[in-house]
C-alpha cells in the first residue's frame, strides 16, 4: 500500500463517489506526514495565491492543499467521497468529475490548483479539464499544476498503475500554451517524485528543499500559468 504524501486522486471511478479501481487502498493510503509537508508547500505556493482569492482544487483527495492554503474561499473537488470527510471546516467539498465544472459559473475563481492529476487523464479528458478551468477562472486567473516530470525519473513514472499520460517540464508548458494559457513560472525540479521512505519523516527539511538550488531525488515539477 502506498503512503505517498504527494499523491492525489486520479479521476477514474463512478459519479456516486465510489472508485472502481480501489486506488485509495493501493496508492493513496492516509499518511501522517502529509499535513506537515503540505503546510510547507502551501506557504511556498502563496506567492501565486492572494489571501483574498477564491480557489478551486481539482482531484483534491485528502484535501491536503485545500486544508492548508490561505484564501477567502476554498473549494475541494474530487470524484471520490473521501473529499467530503477530509475537508476542513472552512473548505467546501464537492464530489464530481473534474473535467466537468458545470457546477460553477464562468469567472468564479482566481486560482485552480491540481497536484498529480493530468497524468491520470487521457488527452480528451485533460483538454476538457483545461478548458473548464479557463472558463471558471476570472481574467488573469491562474492554474497551478504539480506533476511528475517524466524527464527526471522515467523509470518510476509508471509505478502508479493509473498513469496514462506522459508529461515533462517542456511538454506541459507547450501543451498549456497550445491550449491558450500564458506561462508564468516553471520549476522543472520542484519536489521528490515520492516521499515513501524513512526520509519522508523528515518534514522539517521541506522548506530547505524548496529554497535550495540543489534538488536531490527531484521528480516533481511545478508549472504556473494564467488565462
PDB file of C-alpha atoms in Angstrom, residues 46-218:
ATOM      1  CA  UNK A  46       1.109  31.530  -1.572  1.00  0.00           C
ATOM      2  CA  UNK A  47       3.291  33.793  -3.751  1.00  0.00           C
ATOM      3  CA  UNK A  48       0.816  32.999  -6.566  1.00  0.00           C
ATOM      4  CA  UNK A  49      -2.311  32.944  -4.374  1.00  0.00           C
ATOM      5  CA  UNK A  50      -3.707  36.060  -2.718  1.00  0.00           C
ATOM      6  CA  UNK A  51      -5.273  35.588   0.711  1.00  0.00           C
ATOM      7  CA  UNK A  52      -8.476  37.164  -0.660  1.00  0.00           C
ATOM      8  CA  UNK A  53      -8.582  34.772  -3.641  1.00  0.00           C
ATOM      9  CA  UNK A  54     -11.260  32.195  -4.392  1.00  0.00           C
ATOM     10  CA  UNK A  55      -9.546  28.865  -5.009  1.00  0.00           C
ATOM     11  CA  UNK A  56     -10.629  25.566  -6.556  1.00  0.00           C
ATOM     12  CA  UNK A  57      -8.616  22.366  -6.053  1.00  0.00           C
ATOM     13  CA  UNK A  58      -9.236  19.585  -8.580  1.00  0.00           C
ATOM     14  CA  UNK A  59      -8.595  15.942  -7.699  1.00  0.00           C
ATOM     15  CA  UNK A  60      -8.405  17.065  -4.086  1.00  0.00           C
ATOM     16  CA  UNK A  61      -8.322  13.596  -2.483  1.00  0.00           C
ATOM     17  CA  UNK A  62      -7.384  14.121   1.166  1.00  0.00           C
ATOM     18  CA  UNK A  63      -7.702  17.926   0.696  1.00  0.00           C
ATOM     19  CA  UNK A  64      -4.052  18.436   1.598  1.00  0.00           C
ATOM     20  CA  UNK A  65      -3.737  21.640  -0.407  1.00  0.00           C
ATOM     21  CA  UNK A  66      -7.256  22.908   0.284  1.00  0.00           C
ATOM     22  CA  UNK A  67      -6.965  22.485   4.043  1.00  0.00           C
ATOM     23  CA  UNK A  68      -3.675  24.374   4.251  1.00  0.00           C
ATOM     24  CA  UNK A  69      -3.854  27.168   1.681  1.00  0.00           C
ATOM     25  CA  UNK A  70      -4.866  30.632   2.930  1.00  0.00           C
ATOM     26  CA  UNK A  71      -7.630  32.123   0.800  1.00  0.00           C
ATOM     27  CA  UNK A  72     -11.009  33.799   1.133  1.00  0.00           C
ATOM     28  CA  UNK A  73     -12.829  30.777  -0.295  1.00  0.00           C
ATOM     29  CA  UNK A  74     -11.568  27.260  -0.948  1.00  0.00           C
ATOM     30  CA  UNK A  75     -13.467  24.560  -2.857  1.00  0.00           C
ATOM     31  CA  UNK A  76     -12.117  20.983  -2.988  1.00  0.00           C
ATOM     32  CA  UNK A  77     -13.449  18.745  -5.781  1.00  0.00           C
ATOM     33  CA  UNK A  78     -12.913  15.032  -6.342  1.00  0.00           C
ATOM     34  CA  UNK A  79     -14.769  12.025  -7.718  1.00  0.00           C
ATOM     35  CA  UNK A  80     -14.172  10.114  -4.510  1.00  0.00           C
ATOM     36  CA  UNK A  81     -16.318  10.790  -1.439  1.00  0.00           C
ATOM     37  CA  UNK A  82     -13.188  10.952   0.738  1.00  0.00           C
ATOM     38  CA  UNK A  83     -13.134  14.661  -0.087  1.00  0.00           C
ATOM     39  CA  UNK A  84     -16.351  15.046   1.908  1.00  0.00           C
ATOM     40  CA  UNK A  85     -14.881  13.813   5.179  1.00  0.00           C
ATOM     41  CA  UNK A  86     -11.336  15.076   4.624  1.00  0.00           C
ATOM     42  CA  UNK A  87     -12.223  18.736   4.029  1.00  0.00           C
ATOM     43  CA  UNK A  88     -11.558  21.139   6.910  1.00  0.00           C
ATOM     44  CA  UNK A  89     -14.439  23.196   8.258  1.00  0.00           C
ATOM     45  CA  UNK A  90     -13.592  26.204   6.078  1.00  0.00           C
ATOM     46  CA  UNK A  91     -13.333  24.133   2.861  1.00  0.00           C
ATOM     47  CA  UNK A  92     -16.326  23.431   0.596  1.00  0.00           C
ATOM     48  CA  UNK A  93     -16.174  19.783  -0.559  1.00  0.00           C
ATOM     49  CA  UNK A  94     -17.687  18.889  -3.929  1.00  0.00           C
ATOM     50  CA  UNK A  95     -17.978  15.339  -5.267  1.00  0.00           C
ATOM     51  CA  UNK A  96     -17.801  15.380  -9.048  1.00  0.00           C
ATOM     52  CA  UNK A  97     -15.857  14.915 -12.261  1.00  0.00           C
ATOM     53  CA  UNK A  98     -13.023  17.445 -12.535  1.00  0.00           C
ATOM     54  CA  UNK A  99     -13.403  17.532 -16.325  1.00  0.00           C
ATOM     55  CA  UNK A 100     -16.937  18.882 -15.929  1.00  0.00           C
ATOM     56  CA  UNK A 101     -17.106  22.052 -13.839  1.00  0.00           C
ATOM     57  CA  UNK A 102     -20.704  22.828 -14.780  1.00  0.00           C
ATOM     58  CA  UNK A 103     -21.485  23.311 -11.085  1.00  0.00           C
ATOM     59  CA  UNK A 104     -19.604  26.625 -11.266  1.00  0.00           C
ATOM     60  CA  UNK A 105     -20.378  29.797 -13.202  1.00  0.00           C
ATOM     61  CA  UNK A 106     -17.941  31.489 -15.553  1.00  0.00           C
ATOM     62  CA  UNK A 107     -15.332  33.580 -13.779  1.00  0.00           C
ATOM     63  CA  UNK A 108     -15.941  32.147 -10.301  1.00  0.00           C
ATOM     64  CA  UNK A 109     -12.350  31.541  -9.163  1.00  0.00           C
ATOM     65  CA  UNK A 110      -8.974  33.265  -9.076  1.00  0.00           C
ATOM     66  CA  UNK A 111      -6.881  30.095  -8.834  1.00  0.00           C
ATOM     67  CA  UNK A 112      -7.333  26.482  -9.952  1.00  0.00           C
ATOM     68  CA  UNK A 113      -4.875  24.014  -8.405  1.00  0.00           C
ATOM     69  CA  UNK A 114      -4.191  20.356  -9.181  1.00  0.00           C
ATOM     70  CA  UNK A 115      -1.498  18.015  -7.902  1.00  0.00           C
ATOM     71  CA  UNK A 116      -0.639  14.775  -9.678  1.00  0.00           C
ATOM     72  CA  UNK A 117      -3.785  14.784 -11.776  1.00  0.00           C
ATOM     73  CA  UNK A 118      -3.199  15.328 -15.508  1.00  0.00           C
ATOM     74  CA  UNK A 119      -1.055  12.198 -15.856  1.00  0.00           C
ATOM     75  CA  UNK A 120      -4.133  10.132 -14.921  1.00  0.00           C
ATOM     76  CA  UNK A 121      -6.237  11.554 -17.777  1.00  0.00           C
ATOM     77  CA  UNK A 122      -6.335  10.743 -21.465  1.00  0.00           C
ATOM     78  CA  UNK A 123      -5.905  13.696 -23.815  1.00  0.00           C
ATOM     79  CA  UNK A 124      -9.616  14.333 -24.408  1.00  0.00           C
ATOM     80  CA  UNK A 125     -10.229  14.459 -20.654  1.00  0.00           C
ATOM     81  CA  UNK A 126      -7.270  16.756 -19.954  1.00  0.00           C
ATOM     82  CA  UNK A 127      -8.395  19.034 -22.797  1.00  0.00           C
ATOM     83  CA  UNK A 128     -11.811  19.314 -21.145  1.00  0.00           C
ATOM     84  CA  UNK A 129     -10.259  19.964 -17.744  1.00  0.00           C
ATOM     85  CA  UNK A 130      -8.073  22.791 -19.050  1.00  0.00           C
ATOM     86  CA  UNK A 131     -10.955  24.335 -20.987  1.00  0.00           C
ATOM     87  CA  UNK A 132     -13.242  24.178 -17.955  1.00  0.00           C
ATOM     88  CA  UNK A 133     -10.528  25.570 -15.689  1.00  0.00           C
ATOM     89  CA  UNK A 134     -10.100  28.516 -18.023  1.00  0.00           C
ATOM     90  CA  UNK A 135     -13.864  29.100 -18.108  1.00  0.00           C
ATOM     91  CA  UNK A 136     -14.296  29.196 -14.327  1.00  0.00           C
ATOM     92  CA  UNK A 137     -11.267  31.451 -13.810  1.00  0.00           C
ATOM     93  CA  UNK A 138     -11.576  35.218 -13.767  1.00  0.00           C
ATOM     94  CA  UNK A 139      -9.480  37.235 -16.261  1.00  0.00           C
ATOM     95  CA  UNK A 140      -5.854  36.927 -15.190  1.00  0.00           C
ATOM     96  CA  UNK A 141      -6.670  33.894 -13.042  1.00  0.00           C
ATOM     97  CA  UNK A 142      -4.047  31.189 -12.594  1.00  0.00           C
ATOM     98  CA  UNK A 143      -3.785  27.450 -12.886  1.00  0.00           C
ATOM     99  CA  UNK A 144      -1.100  25.846 -10.696  1.00  0.00           C
ATOM    100  CA  UNK A 145      -0.044  22.304 -11.573  1.00  0.00           C
ATOM    101  CA  UNK A 146       2.227  19.946  -9.653  1.00  0.00           C
ATOM    102  CA  UNK A 147       3.098  16.928 -11.785  1.00  0.00           C
ATOM    103  CA  UNK A 148       5.564  14.066 -12.010  1.00  0.00           C
ATOM    104  CA  UNK A 149       8.253  15.067 -14.515  1.00  0.00           C
ATOM    105  CA  UNK A 150       8.930  12.098 -16.789  1.00  0.00           C
ATOM    106  CA  UNK A 151      12.265  13.599 -17.814  1.00  0.00           C
ATOM    107  CA  UNK A 152      13.590  13.322 -14.253  1.00  0.00           C
ATOM    108  CA  UNK A 153      12.512   9.807 -13.289  1.00  0.00           C
ATOM    109  CA  UNK A 154      11.190   7.795 -16.248  1.00  0.00           C
ATOM    110  CA  UNK A 155      11.959   4.500 -14.527  1.00  0.00           C
ATOM    111  CA  UNK A 156       9.369   5.045 -11.808  1.00  0.00           C
ATOM    112  CA  UNK A 157       6.779   7.063 -13.709  1.00  0.00           C
ATOM    113  CA  UNK A 158       4.524   4.087 -14.346  1.00  0.00           C
ATOM    114  CA  UNK A 159       4.864   2.584 -10.884  1.00  0.00           C
ATOM    115  CA  UNK A 160       1.433   4.159 -10.486  1.00  0.00           C
ATOM    116  CA  UNK A 161      -0.823   1.863 -12.494  1.00  0.00           C
ATOM    117  CA  UNK A 162      -3.309   4.662 -13.216  1.00  0.00           C
ATOM    118  CA  UNK A 163      -0.828   6.861 -15.112  1.00  0.00           C
ATOM    119  CA  UNK A 164      -1.865   7.074 -18.776  1.00  0.00           C
ATOM    120  CA  UNK A 165      -0.221  10.313 -19.984  1.00  0.00           C
ATOM    121  CA  UNK A 166       3.415  11.413 -20.043  1.00  0.00           C
ATOM    122  CA  UNK A 167       4.453  14.988 -19.259  1.00  0.00           C
ATOM    123  CA  UNK A 168       7.820  16.705 -18.958  1.00  0.00           C
ATOM    124  CA  UNK A 169       8.510  20.282 -17.930  1.00  0.00           C
ATOM    125  CA  UNK A 170       8.791  21.191 -21.629  1.00  0.00           C
ATOM    126  CA  UNK A 171       5.777  19.254 -22.928  1.00  0.00           C
ATOM    127  CA  UNK A 172       3.485  20.543 -20.181  1.00  0.00           C
ATOM    128  CA  UNK A 173       4.467  24.126 -20.961  1.00  0.00           C
ATOM    129  CA  UNK A 174       3.886  23.570 -24.681  1.00  0.00           C
ATOM    130  CA  UNK A 175       0.560  21.876 -24.009  1.00  0.00           C
ATOM    131  CA  UNK A 176      -0.688  24.764 -21.892  1.00  0.00           C
ATOM    132  CA  UNK A 177       0.427  27.361 -24.452  1.00  0.00           C
ATOM    133  CA  UNK A 178      -1.299  25.384 -27.218  1.00  0.00           C
ATOM    134  CA  UNK A 179      -4.488  25.476 -25.154  1.00  0.00           C
ATOM    135  CA  UNK A 180      -4.297  29.264 -24.823  1.00  0.00           C
ATOM    136  CA  UNK A 181      -2.531  29.709 -21.485  1.00  0.00           C
ATOM    137  CA  UNK A 182       0.349  32.074 -20.658  1.00  0.00           C
ATOM    138  CA  UNK A 183       3.229  30.515 -18.702  1.00  0.00           C
ATOM    139  CA  UNK A 184       4.068  32.446 -15.523  1.00  0.00           C
ATOM    140  CA  UNK A 185       6.585  30.138 -13.835  1.00  0.00           C
ATOM    141  CA  UNK A 186       8.186  26.721 -14.278  1.00  0.00           C
ATOM    142  CA  UNK A 187      10.131  24.735 -11.712  1.00  0.00           C
ATOM    143  CA  UNK A 188      11.377  21.665 -13.603  1.00  0.00           C
ATOM    144  CA  UNK A 189      12.800  20.248 -10.356  1.00  0.00           C
ATOM    145  CA  UNK A 190      10.360  21.032  -7.574  1.00  0.00           C
ATOM    146  CA  UNK A 191       9.893  18.100  -5.186  1.00  0.00           C
ATOM    147  CA  UNK A 192      10.874  14.415  -4.998  1.00  0.00           C
ATOM    148  CA  UNK A 193       8.739  12.044  -7.023  1.00  0.00           C
ATOM    149  CA  UNK A 194       7.741  10.297  -3.820  1.00  0.00           C
ATOM    150  CA  UNK A 195       8.415  10.622  -0.104  1.00  0.00           C
ATOM    151  CA  UNK A 196       7.654   6.966   0.615  1.00  0.00           C
ATOM    152  CA  UNK A 197      10.771   6.281   2.604  1.00  0.00           C
ATOM    153  CA  UNK A 198      12.262   6.854   6.030  1.00  0.00           C
ATOM    154  CA  UNK A 199      13.213  10.288   4.725  1.00  0.00           C
ATOM    155  CA  UNK A 200       9.518  11.068   4.432  1.00  0.00           C
ATOM    156  CA  UNK A 201       9.514  11.618   8.198  1.00  0.00           C
ATOM    157  CA  UNK A 202      11.977  14.495   7.839  1.00  0.00           C
ATOM    158  CA  UNK A 203       9.269  17.001   7.027  1.00  0.00           C
ATOM    159  CA  UNK A 204      11.266  19.845   8.572  1.00  0.00           C
ATOM    160  CA  UNK A 205      13.690  19.745   5.611  1.00  0.00           C
ATOM    161  CA  UNK A 206      10.948  20.623   3.102  1.00  0.00           C
ATOM    162  CA  UNK A 207      11.430  24.437   3.405  1.00  0.00           C
ATOM    163  CA  UNK A 208      15.162  23.961   2.798  1.00  0.00           C
ATOM    164  CA  UNK A 209      14.458  21.725  -0.189  1.00  0.00           C
ATOM    165  CA  UNK A 210      12.098  24.279  -1.734  1.00  0.00           C
ATOM    166  CA  UNK A 211      14.708  27.055  -1.380  1.00  0.00           C
ATOM    167  CA  UNK A 212      17.733  25.043  -2.418  1.00  0.00           C
ATOM    168  CA  UNK A 213      19.094  25.126  -5.996  1.00  0.00           C
ATOM    169  CA  UNK A 214      20.196  21.533  -5.386  1.00  0.00           C
ATOM    170  CA  UNK A 215      17.297  19.081  -5.689  1.00  0.00           C
ATOM    171  CA  UNK A 216      18.342  15.515  -4.862  1.00  0.00           C
ATOM    172  CA  UNK A 217      15.774  12.896  -5.919  1.00  0.00           C
ATOM    173  CA  UNK A 218      13.656  15.543  -7.695  1.00  0.00           C
TER     174      UNK A 218
END
